[in-house]
């Protein structure tokens, strides 16, 4: 038995080795690293010479050649990976359907079919990239994304997935909906590079439904177009005859996924019987080759392969999002599923992404009945998995809920409990939290359904532990928390509004604990504004306020102000527009266009989306704050116009009143001042000065320290300033046009701001940023996600910093170690430079 167990361990290891070793033969990571180092070295030398110098031209040419060499190596890498991933030895022996998002809470509908080497994702909503780690998924393994309908909910997270990939990643294929690649190219220039790449490292291939199918070593996927009759597409005032907004691409796509038959597995008992030694000969036999053993015997593959398959084998799944009864009719009449309806083939799973309104319609019931009739012939059952907004609302990510619960325990008036309120328990991959109503299984987040599972399969289960447990703090932390809570309880309620809610405090990309930028400003119970709307902003609002209160908040949302066009500040805008429109409809209120204050770079992706997918420009009222540039006359040295610097128009000052551009009287909503101030980040970046409910608020947006902002925001009641980098990173901050923590505090002092809150921390600090002592001395607050603060509580924020130092001691120690290591490396470099100089 010991020998048999040893063989099994070796075979499990060799399954991975077949793929990784074959790829490694073509990949020279050392060469790539060497080229990168040479490029960086040449760039440093280039800075020492003027552009016209001969040495500069020579080095520029060298850098170009090195980049071509690097691109060639990466191309060879990808070319080597594709056939390896699709080779017959990599037909997966375990395949499962897993629910990343069940369409409630923080994540809309997102389903994956998972194998050990590849993950097939069906729809990619906002926050998919941020939360995929909960299922132990990596962006590099998501090569195929299938889009059932060209709606924002289905494509919003694709750009984040692409940015998270490495440069050597395989080409990402987008299946089904058309024009997605075009939209991604439109938003690509507006990625921030505070942390990671601002370009998509992975190439993108679009595979429209007209290509009919996709096939690799593991699966065959048939595309089933769902096109409604022409009379359904007649529009009136931008709407279809059935009342829904008209989409420009009405051809939605269903996907029929069929697993390839698994290869026969190696039988360890037969290996021992034939005395086949461990090593490469077993790999060759698995690949179907006949081998000769050292003793001269010839072994055929069939002699050591198992005779029968054991375990679970449910190989066919249909994924469909029917937007109307007509789509259900189109699916029923599709030739692709006729073999299933006749009973010739059996449908094991049907993943329904359709709304309850559609699934309860007569046409949909006919589709389900036809599938049932086929099941009677095949004598098997289909499991119907429903993934829509009526599913049970269950927390879908452990880190966000645990972190907020910890902060709520410390300061319940500043950090509200997240919805669903009072939820406590374990979230696992079993079916304990799903709801089976006899026809549909209303799935829960993380739930897994096996399509193929070997009999001996074992792995560490994925479990989210959100049970209420007693929090153990040190004695010093307990005393600090007790003192803080006593002081907070004594605060007299003198100023209920405005209220500022921090929906995201991370820079460029989200972390496990922090979302990207978003601020909600409430002027009263009937009036609210958003300033910046990073990806996932709506999900954060829904978690804080709950479903019903969030609807009311959206109908009271009058204006959105965007500081600049980077995606971490605007990628959540489209969801806010859609959910706000739905809230008006569900509450039976007449729709009021959302006032959007932004520059033209924000409008460019929105216009592209409206052209490619669905016109949402009619839902907003644009207030363009672009400072239109002019190009100066040609310079004496004859530089081309495209290279000439642009000058600001003399007709538009760098700080100006925006209220005058808005056609509505915003004072009735509590907004008495709105000033856009040009700051130092992108060419069209702005900070904002707001007068809300009698208080003066300043939001810096992304910027280096800016004297103009100090002047315009003089004597502000609250300054919310970005602090992307810790002190000591001034060079990085200058290069990327951001501020360090110390620089942000200095801006607050120059402005004479009564209160300062720091935010927009680099994702290098996933849970908490560095907390220097001067924050206490200067009474500066540090924002955390879900912080909801009234003005009569602002003076308490800096008193949380000593508590943070106690409860996040491990995280802060790690940051200190990193800082010491960085300083040591810099000192060593300085010594080397000094030796070279002498």
mmCIF file of C-alpha atoms in Angstrom, residues 376-700:
data_model
loop_
_atom_site.group_PDB
_atom_site.id
_atom_site.type_symbol
_atom_site.label_atom_id
_atom_site.label_comp_id
_atom_site.label_asym_id
_atom_site.label_seq_id
_atom_site.Cartn_x
_atom_site.Cartn_y
_atom_site.Cartn_z
ATOM 1 C CA UNK A 376 -37.936 11.735 -19.689
ATOM 2 C CA UNK A 377 -36.315 10.115 -22.714
ATOM 3 C CA UNK A 378 -32.790 10.164 -21.266
ATOM 4 C CA UNK A 379 -34.051 9.106 -17.817
ATOM 5 C CA UNK A 380 -31.976 11.814 -16.111
ATOM 6 C CA UNK A 381 -32.595 15.200 -14.516
ATOM 7 C CA UNK A 382 -31.353 18.703 -15.238
ATOM 8 C CA UNK A 383 -30.305 20.875 -12.333
ATOM 9 C CA UNK A 384 -31.511 24.464 -12.840
ATOM 10 C CA UNK A 385 -29.257 27.090 -11.214
ATOM 11 C CA UNK A 386 -30.803 30.561 -10.931
ATOM 12 C CA UNK A 387 -28.428 33.531 -10.624
ATOM 13 C CA UNK A 388 -30.336 36.821 -10.348
ATOM 14 C CA UNK A 389 -31.104 39.649 -7.937
ATOM 15 C CA UNK A 390 -33.794 37.656 -6.046
ATOM 16 C CA UNK A 391 -31.249 35.192 -4.678
ATOM 17 C CA UNK A 392 -30.418 35.169 -0.970
ATOM 18 C CA UNK A 393 -28.267 38.144 0.003
ATOM 19 C CA UNK A 394 -25.221 36.616 1.636
ATOM 20 C CA UNK A 395 -21.836 38.291 2.205
ATOM 21 C CA UNK A 396 -19.590 37.382 -0.704
ATOM 22 C CA UNK A 397 -16.163 38.476 0.514
ATOM 23 C CA UNK A 398 -14.693 37.802 3.927
ATOM 24 C CA UNK A 399 -12.127 40.602 4.168
ATOM 25 C CA UNK A 400 -14.554 43.512 3.691
ATOM 26 C CA UNK A 401 -17.100 42.269 6.234
ATOM 27 C CA UNK A 402 -14.560 41.222 8.859
ATOM 28 C CA UNK A 403 -12.617 44.459 8.577
ATOM 29 C CA UNK A 404 -15.746 46.599 8.841
ATOM 30 C CA UNK A 405 -17.046 44.538 11.765
ATOM 31 C CA UNK A 406 -13.768 45.213 13.583
ATOM 32 C CA UNK A 407 -14.023 48.964 12.944
ATOM 33 C CA UNK A 408 -17.703 48.959 13.948
ATOM 34 C CA UNK A 409 -16.753 47.358 17.260
ATOM 35 C CA UNK A 410 -14.345 50.247 17.898
ATOM 36 C CA UNK A 411 -16.461 53.156 16.620
ATOM 37 C CA UNK A 412 -20.060 52.110 15.879
ATOM 38 C CA UNK A 413 -21.177 55.684 15.125
ATOM 39 C CA UNK A 414 -18.475 56.102 12.471
ATOM 40 C CA UNK A 415 -18.477 52.644 10.888
ATOM 41 C CA UNK A 416 -22.006 51.213 10.443
ATOM 42 C CA UNK A 417 -22.591 47.482 10.253
ATOM 43 C CA UNK A 418 -22.892 46.249 6.694
ATOM 44 C CA UNK A 419 -25.986 44.721 5.136
ATOM 45 C CA UNK A 420 -27.354 42.137 5.398
ATOM 46 C CA UNK A 421 -27.511 43.274 9.009
ATOM 47 C CA UNK A 422 -26.875 40.798 11.805
ATOM 48 C CA UNK A 423 -25.732 38.153 9.314
ATOM 49 C CA UNK A 424 -23.464 35.654 11.031
ATOM 50 C CA UNK A 425 -22.231 32.226 10.057
ATOM 51 C CA UNK A 426 -20.096 30.230 7.617
ATOM 52 C CA UNK A 427 -20.223 30.598 3.846
ATOM 53 C CA UNK A 428 -18.940 27.443 2.168
ATOM 54 C CA UNK A 429 -19.068 25.812 -1.240
ATOM 55 C CA UNK A 430 -21.853 23.416 -0.288
ATOM 56 C CA UNK A 431 -25.584 23.982 -0.807
ATOM 57 C CA UNK A 432 -26.538 24.859 2.771
ATOM 58 C CA UNK A 433 -27.201 28.547 2.014
ATOM 59 C CA UNK A 434 -28.889 28.151 -1.352
ATOM 60 C CA UNK A 435 -32.674 27.962 -1.714
ATOM 61 C CA UNK A 436 -34.216 25.105 -3.705
ATOM 62 C CA UNK A 437 -37.831 25.883 -4.632
ATOM 63 C CA UNK A 438 -38.362 22.649 -6.548
ATOM 64 C CA UNK A 439 -37.736 24.144 -9.982
ATOM 65 C CA UNK A 440 -34.704 26.396 -9.423
ATOM 66 C CA UNK A 441 -31.769 26.374 -7.041
ATOM 67 C CA UNK A 442 -31.295 29.993 -6.024
ATOM 68 C CA UNK A 443 -27.566 29.882 -5.577
ATOM 69 C CA UNK A 444 -25.355 31.408 -2.887
ATOM 70 C CA UNK A 445 -21.907 32.987 -3.334
ATOM 71 C CA UNK A 446 -18.973 30.530 -3.561
ATOM 72 C CA UNK A 447 -21.316 27.590 -4.198
ATOM 73 C CA UNK A 448 -19.817 24.793 -6.301
ATOM 74 C CA UNK A 449 -21.446 22.216 -8.583
ATOM 75 C CA UNK A 450 -19.317 19.400 -9.960
ATOM 76 C CA UNK A 451 -19.242 18.592 -13.663
ATOM 77 C CA UNK A 452 -16.320 16.196 -13.389
ATOM 78 C CA UNK A 453 -14.821 14.965 -10.174
ATOM 79 C CA UNK A 454 -12.424 12.053 -9.669
ATOM 80 C CA UNK A 455 -13.356 9.601 -6.964
ATOM 81 C CA UNK A 456 -10.199 10.238 -4.941
ATOM 82 C CA UNK A 457 -10.296 14.039 -5.189
ATOM 83 C CA UNK A 458 -9.349 15.980 -2.047
ATOM 84 C CA UNK A 459 -8.565 19.650 -1.453
ATOM 85 C CA UNK A 460 -8.694 22.237 1.307
ATOM 86 C CA UNK A 461 -12.258 23.627 1.310
ATOM 87 C CA UNK A 462 -13.011 27.324 0.751
ATOM 88 C CA UNK A 463 -14.891 28.702 3.760
ATOM 89 C CA UNK A 464 -15.701 32.260 4.800
ATOM 90 C CA UNK A 465 -15.954 32.465 8.577
ATOM 91 C CA UNK A 466 -18.208 35.397 9.450
ATOM 92 C CA UNK A 467 -19.364 34.130 12.821
ATOM 93 C CA UNK A 468 -19.599 36.588 15.687
ATOM 94 C CA UNK A 469 -16.610 35.981 17.931
ATOM 95 C CA UNK A 470 -15.246 37.885 20.890
ATOM 96 C CA UNK A 471 -12.491 40.239 19.760
ATOM 97 C CA UNK A 472 -9.301 39.876 21.750
ATOM 98 C CA UNK A 473 -7.398 43.134 22.143
ATOM 99 C CA UNK A 474 -4.374 43.973 24.224
ATOM 100 C CA UNK A 475 -4.974 45.786 27.506
ATOM 101 C CA UNK A 476 -3.655 49.020 26.055
ATOM 102 C CA UNK A 477 -5.952 48.698 23.026
ATOM 103 C CA UNK A 478 -8.959 47.991 25.234
ATOM 104 C CA UNK A 479 -8.240 51.106 27.289
ATOM 105 C CA UNK A 480 -7.868 53.278 24.169
ATOM 106 C CA UNK A 481 -11.110 51.905 22.706
ATOM 107 C CA UNK A 482 -12.977 52.418 25.993
ATOM 108 C CA UNK A 483 -11.748 56.015 26.301
ATOM 109 C CA UNK A 484 -12.686 56.751 22.683
ATOM 110 C CA UNK A 485 -16.192 55.313 23.034
ATOM 111 C CA UNK A 486 -16.773 57.260 26.258
ATOM 112 C CA UNK A 487 -15.728 60.501 24.582
ATOM 113 C CA UNK A 488 -17.872 59.803 21.522
ATOM 114 C CA UNK A 489 -20.938 59.126 23.686
ATOM 115 C CA UNK A 490 -20.594 62.597 25.227
ATOM 116 C CA UNK A 491 -20.678 64.415 21.871
ATOM 117 C CA UNK A 492 -23.715 66.668 21.589
ATOM 118 C CA UNK A 493 -25.583 66.317 18.226
ATOM 119 C CA UNK A 494 -24.990 69.897 17.040
ATOM 120 C CA UNK A 495 -24.530 69.357 13.295
ATOM 121 C CA UNK A 496 -26.204 66.380 11.635
ATOM 122 C CA UNK A 497 -25.430 67.478 8.068
ATOM 123 C CA UNK A 498 -23.412 67.369 5.954
ATOM 124 C CA UNK A 499 -22.358 63.734 6.251
ATOM 125 C CA UNK A 500 -19.367 62.436 4.279
ATOM 126 C CA UNK A 501 -19.127 58.698 3.546
ATOM 127 C CA UNK A 502 -15.877 57.230 2.263
ATOM 128 C CA UNK A 503 -16.871 54.537 -0.246
ATOM 129 C CA UNK A 504 -13.297 53.852 -1.350
ATOM 130 C CA UNK A 505 -9.861 54.897 -0.118
ATOM 131 C CA UNK A 506 -7.451 52.967 -2.352
ATOM 132 C CA UNK A 507 -5.380 54.420 -5.181
ATOM 133 C CA UNK A 508 -5.402 53.056 -8.773
ATOM 134 C CA UNK A 509 -6.498 49.492 -7.922
ATOM 135 C CA UNK A 510 -8.584 48.050 -5.087
ATOM 136 C CA UNK A 511 -7.163 45.861 -2.340
ATOM 137 C CA UNK A 512 -8.788 43.174 -0.218
ATOM 138 C CA UNK A 513 -9.830 45.795 2.330
ATOM 139 C CA UNK A 514 -10.083 49.017 0.319
ATOM 140 C CA UNK A 515 -12.120 49.946 -2.723
ATOM 141 C CA UNK A 516 -11.076 52.646 -5.188
ATOM 142 C CA UNK A 517 -12.103 56.275 -4.810
ATOM 143 C CA UNK A 518 -15.652 57.373 -4.059
ATOM 144 C CA UNK A 519 -17.206 59.918 -1.670
ATOM 145 C CA UNK A 520 -20.880 60.383 -0.841
ATOM 146 C CA UNK A 521 -21.825 63.835 0.494
ATOM 147 C CA UNK A 522 -25.266 64.178 2.095
ATOM 148 C CA UNK A 523 -26.581 67.724 2.417
ATOM 149 C CA UNK A 524 -29.888 66.629 3.964
ATOM 150 C CA UNK A 525 -32.279 63.681 3.994
ATOM 151 C CA UNK A 526 -33.503 64.747 0.548
ATOM 152 C CA UNK A 527 -30.200 65.683 -1.085
ATOM 153 C CA UNK A 528 -26.906 63.930 -1.811
ATOM 154 C CA UNK A 529 -23.942 64.229 -4.173
ATOM 155 C CA UNK A 530 -21.186 61.865 -5.285
ATOM 156 C CA UNK A 531 -17.639 62.994 -5.847
ATOM 157 C CA UNK A 532 -15.713 60.419 -7.903
ATOM 158 C CA UNK A 533 -17.211 56.997 -8.557
ATOM 159 C CA UNK A 534 -14.592 54.276 -8.777
ATOM 160 C CA UNK A 535 -15.477 50.705 -9.725
ATOM 161 C CA UNK A 536 -17.668 49.126 -7.046
ATOM 162 C CA UNK A 537 -19.065 52.401 -5.664
ATOM 163 C CA UNK A 538 -22.672 51.225 -5.936
ATOM 164 C CA UNK A 539 -21.867 47.935 -4.195
ATOM 165 C CA UNK A 540 -20.322 49.829 -1.285
ATOM 166 C CA UNK A 541 -23.422 52.041 -1.024
ATOM 167 C CA UNK A 542 -25.725 49.045 -1.046
ATOM 168 C CA UNK A 543 -23.704 47.331 1.684
ATOM 169 C CA UNK A 544 -23.857 50.452 3.889
ATOM 170 C CA UNK A 545 -27.493 51.451 3.363
ATOM 171 C CA UNK A 546 -29.272 48.238 2.404
ATOM 172 C CA UNK A 547 -31.481 47.782 -0.642
ATOM 173 C CA UNK A 548 -34.418 50.044 0.201
ATOM 174 C CA UNK A 549 -32.489 52.938 1.731
ATOM 175 C CA UNK A 550 -30.032 52.766 -1.176
ATOM 176 C CA UNK A 551 -32.912 53.297 -3.628
ATOM 177 C CA UNK A 552 -33.992 56.393 -1.712
ATOM 178 C CA UNK A 553 -30.418 57.637 -1.642
ATOM 179 C CA UNK A 554 -30.143 57.245 -5.423
ATOM 180 C CA UNK A 555 -33.356 59.169 -6.102
ATOM 181 C CA UNK A 556 -32.003 61.933 -3.830
ATOM 182 C CA UNK A 557 -28.681 61.912 -5.692
ATOM 183 C CA UNK A 558 -28.680 65.114 -7.750
ATOM 184 C CA UNK A 559 -25.126 65.530 -8.955
ATOM 185 C CA UNK A 560 -21.934 63.544 -9.615
ATOM 186 C CA UNK A 561 -18.607 65.387 -9.778
ATOM 187 C CA UNK A 562 -15.573 63.646 -11.249
ATOM 188 C CA UNK A 563 -12.084 64.999 -10.641
ATOM 189 C CA UNK A 564 -10.392 63.399 -13.663
ATOM 190 C CA UNK A 565 -10.787 60.598 -16.169
ATOM 191 C CA UNK A 566 -8.694 57.830 -14.602
ATOM 192 C CA UNK A 567 -10.683 54.623 -14.266
ATOM 193 C CA UNK A 568 -10.263 54.357 -10.496
ATOM 194 C CA UNK A 569 -12.272 57.600 -10.246
ATOM 195 C CA UNK A 570 -15.025 57.012 -12.827
ATOM 196 C CA UNK A 571 -15.487 53.327 -13.674
ATOM 197 C CA UNK A 572 -18.466 53.025 -11.319
ATOM 198 C CA UNK A 573 -20.382 55.853 -13.011
ATOM 199 C CA UNK A 574 -22.385 53.681 -15.405
ATOM 200 C CA UNK A 575 -23.713 51.432 -12.635
ATOM 201 C CA UNK A 576 -24.810 54.479 -10.637
ATOM 202 C CA UNK A 577 -26.649 55.824 -13.701
ATOM 203 C CA UNK A 578 -28.442 52.499 -14.305
ATOM 204 C CA UNK A 579 -29.345 51.770 -10.672
ATOM 205 C CA UNK A 580 -30.561 55.324 -10.168
ATOM 206 C CA UNK A 581 -32.886 55.046 -13.171
ATOM 207 C CA UNK A 582 -34.211 51.699 -11.839
ATOM 208 C CA UNK A 583 -34.781 53.263 -8.409
ATOM 209 C CA UNK A 584 -36.982 56.010 -9.905
ATOM 210 C CA UNK A 585 -38.999 53.368 -11.782
ATOM 211 C CA UNK A 586 -39.411 51.029 -8.789
ATOM 212 C CA UNK A 587 -40.477 53.866 -6.504
ATOM 213 C CA UNK A 588 -42.887 55.224 -9.134
ATOM 214 C CA UNK A 589 -41.206 58.624 -9.361
ATOM 215 C CA UNK A 590 -40.730 60.761 -12.488
ATOM 216 C CA UNK A 591 -37.130 60.548 -13.658
ATOM 217 C CA UNK A 592 -34.764 63.498 -13.161
ATOM 218 C CA UNK A 593 -31.550 63.521 -15.224
ATOM 219 C CA UNK A 594 -28.386 63.148 -13.185
ATOM 220 C CA UNK A 595 -26.152 66.233 -13.351
ATOM 221 C CA UNK A 596 -22.652 65.113 -14.337
ATOM 222 C CA UNK A 597 -19.833 67.609 -13.725
ATOM 223 C CA UNK A 598 -16.714 66.420 -15.538
ATOM 224 C CA UNK A 599 -14.217 67.129 -18.297
ATOM 225 C CA UNK A 600 -14.444 65.850 -21.848
ATOM 226 C CA UNK A 601 -12.089 62.930 -21.183
ATOM 227 C CA UNK A 602 -14.755 61.479 -18.882
ATOM 228 C CA UNK A 603 -17.353 61.911 -21.602
ATOM 229 C CA UNK A 604 -15.326 60.123 -24.282
ATOM 230 C CA UNK A 605 -15.794 56.572 -22.833
ATOM 231 C CA UNK A 606 -19.432 57.351 -21.993
ATOM 232 C CA UNK A 607 -20.139 58.400 -25.585
ATOM 233 C CA UNK A 608 -18.321 55.320 -26.906
ATOM 234 C CA UNK A 609 -20.376 53.079 -24.625
ATOM 235 C CA UNK A 610 -23.588 54.770 -25.782
ATOM 236 C CA UNK A 611 -22.661 54.167 -29.422
ATOM 237 C CA UNK A 612 -21.476 50.578 -28.961
ATOM 238 C CA UNK A 613 -24.010 49.228 -26.485
ATOM 239 C CA UNK A 614 -26.812 51.374 -25.063
ATOM 240 C CA UNK A 615 -27.519 55.088 -25.156
ATOM 241 C CA UNK A 616 -27.292 56.407 -21.608
ATOM 242 C CA UNK A 617 -26.498 60.023 -22.511
ATOM 243 C CA UNK A 618 -30.208 60.815 -22.253
ATOM 244 C CA UNK A 619 -30.070 59.918 -18.542
ATOM 245 C CA UNK A 620 -27.569 62.635 -17.649
ATOM 246 C CA UNK A 621 -27.215 66.396 -17.906
ATOM 247 C CA UNK A 622 -23.608 67.225 -18.745
ATOM 248 C CA UNK A 623 -21.701 70.141 -17.258
ATOM 249 C CA UNK A 624 -18.384 70.293 -19.125
ATOM 250 C CA UNK A 625 -15.572 71.824 -17.055
ATOM 251 C CA UNK A 626 -12.790 71.200 -19.596
ATOM 252 C CA UNK A 627 -10.321 74.024 -19.835
ATOM 253 C CA UNK A 628 -10.020 73.931 -23.619
ATOM 254 C CA UNK A 629 -6.329 74.233 -24.531
ATOM 255 C CA UNK A 630 -4.799 76.254 -27.350
ATOM 256 C CA UNK A 631 -1.593 75.470 -29.203
ATOM 257 C CA UNK A 632 1.104 78.184 -29.264
ATOM 258 C CA UNK A 633 2.875 79.274 -32.478
ATOM 259 C CA UNK A 634 5.641 77.116 -33.894
ATOM 260 C CA UNK A 635 8.896 77.317 -31.954
ATOM 261 C CA UNK A 636 12.039 78.656 -33.625
ATOM 262 C CA UNK A 637 13.645 75.198 -33.728
ATOM 263 C CA UNK A 638 10.832 73.964 -35.961
ATOM 264 C CA UNK A 639 9.245 71.450 -33.546
ATOM 265 C CA UNK A 640 6.110 69.832 -34.883
ATOM 266 C CA UNK A 641 2.725 71.011 -33.617
ATOM 267 C CA UNK A 642 2.020 67.591 -32.085
ATOM 268 C CA UNK A 643 5.100 67.979 -29.869
ATOM 269 C CA UNK A 644 4.473 71.587 -28.858
ATOM 270 C CA UNK A 645 3.261 72.212 -25.287
ATOM 271 C CA UNK A 646 -0.330 73.321 -24.936
ATOM 272 C CA UNK A 647 -1.250 76.486 -23.117
ATOM 273 C CA UNK A 648 -4.424 77.062 -21.107
ATOM 274 C CA UNK A 649 -7.056 79.248 -22.695
ATOM 275 C CA UNK A 650 -6.944 82.770 -21.283
ATOM 276 C CA UNK A 651 -10.749 82.818 -21.291
ATOM 277 C CA UNK A 652 -11.098 80.044 -18.680
ATOM 278 C CA UNK A 653 -9.395 80.650 -15.321
ATOM 279 C CA UNK A 654 -7.781 77.707 -13.466
ATOM 280 C CA UNK A 655 -10.381 78.089 -10.698
ATOM 281 C CA UNK A 656 -13.956 78.908 -11.579
ATOM 282 C CA UNK A 657 -17.516 78.790 -10.321
ATOM 283 C CA UNK A 658 -19.418 75.800 -11.744
ATOM 284 C CA UNK A 659 -22.832 76.608 -10.277
ATOM 285 C CA UNK A 660 -23.265 79.234 -12.987
ATOM 286 C CA UNK A 661 -22.997 76.487 -15.649
ATOM 287 C CA UNK A 662 -25.760 74.340 -14.115
ATOM 288 C CA UNK A 663 -29.246 75.045 -15.406
ATOM 289 C CA UNK A 664 -30.908 74.125 -12.097
ATOM 290 C CA UNK A 665 -30.975 76.058 -8.842
ATOM 291 C CA UNK A 666 -28.657 73.849 -6.778
ATOM 292 C CA UNK A 667 -29.136 75.915 -3.621
ATOM 293 C CA UNK A 668 -32.464 74.158 -3.049
ATOM 294 C CA UNK A 669 -30.457 70.934 -2.768
ATOM 295 C CA UNK A 670 -28.103 72.466 -0.203
ATOM 296 C CA UNK A 671 -25.234 73.159 -2.614
ATOM 297 C CA UNK A 672 -24.319 76.852 -2.267
ATOM 298 C CA UNK A 673 -20.818 76.754 -3.772
ATOM 299 C CA UNK A 674 -19.158 74.546 -6.378
ATOM 300 C CA UNK A 675 -15.755 75.535 -7.664
ATOM 301 C CA UNK A 676 -13.459 73.475 -9.925
ATOM 302 C CA UNK A 677 -9.775 74.084 -9.226
ATOM 303 C CA UNK A 678 -7.073 72.941 -11.618
ATOM 304 C CA UNK A 679 -4.566 70.682 -9.809
ATOM 305 C CA UNK A 680 -1.289 68.995 -10.749
ATOM 306 C CA UNK A 681 -2.077 65.489 -11.975
ATOM 307 C CA UNK A 682 -3.407 64.924 -15.489
ATOM 308 C CA UNK A 683 -3.816 67.877 -17.842
ATOM 309 C CA UNK A 684 -7.534 68.149 -17.024
ATOM 310 C CA UNK A 685 -7.491 67.136 -13.355
ATOM 311 C CA UNK A 686 -9.522 69.224 -10.904
ATOM 312 C CA UNK A 687 -10.062 69.477 -7.213
ATOM 313 C CA UNK A 688 -13.405 70.769 -5.923
ATOM 314 C CA UNK A 689 -14.465 73.334 -3.356
ATOM 315 C CA UNK A 690 -18.043 72.796 -2.183
ATOM 316 C CA UNK A 691 -20.388 74.751 0.035
ATOM 317 C CA UNK A 692 -22.766 72.171 1.538
ATOM 318 C CA UNK A 693 -25.301 72.785 4.299
ATOM 319 C CA UNK A 694 -23.378 75.789 5.573
ATOM 320 C CA UNK A 695 -19.981 74.072 5.596
ATOM 321 C CA UNK A 696 -17.032 74.447 3.225
ATOM 322 C CA UNK A 697 -15.515 71.192 1.936
ATOM 323 C CA UNK A 698 -12.412 70.764 -0.237
ATOM 324 C CA UNK A 699 -11.576 67.576 -2.142
ATOM 325 C CA UNK A 700 -8.124 67.532 -3.692
#
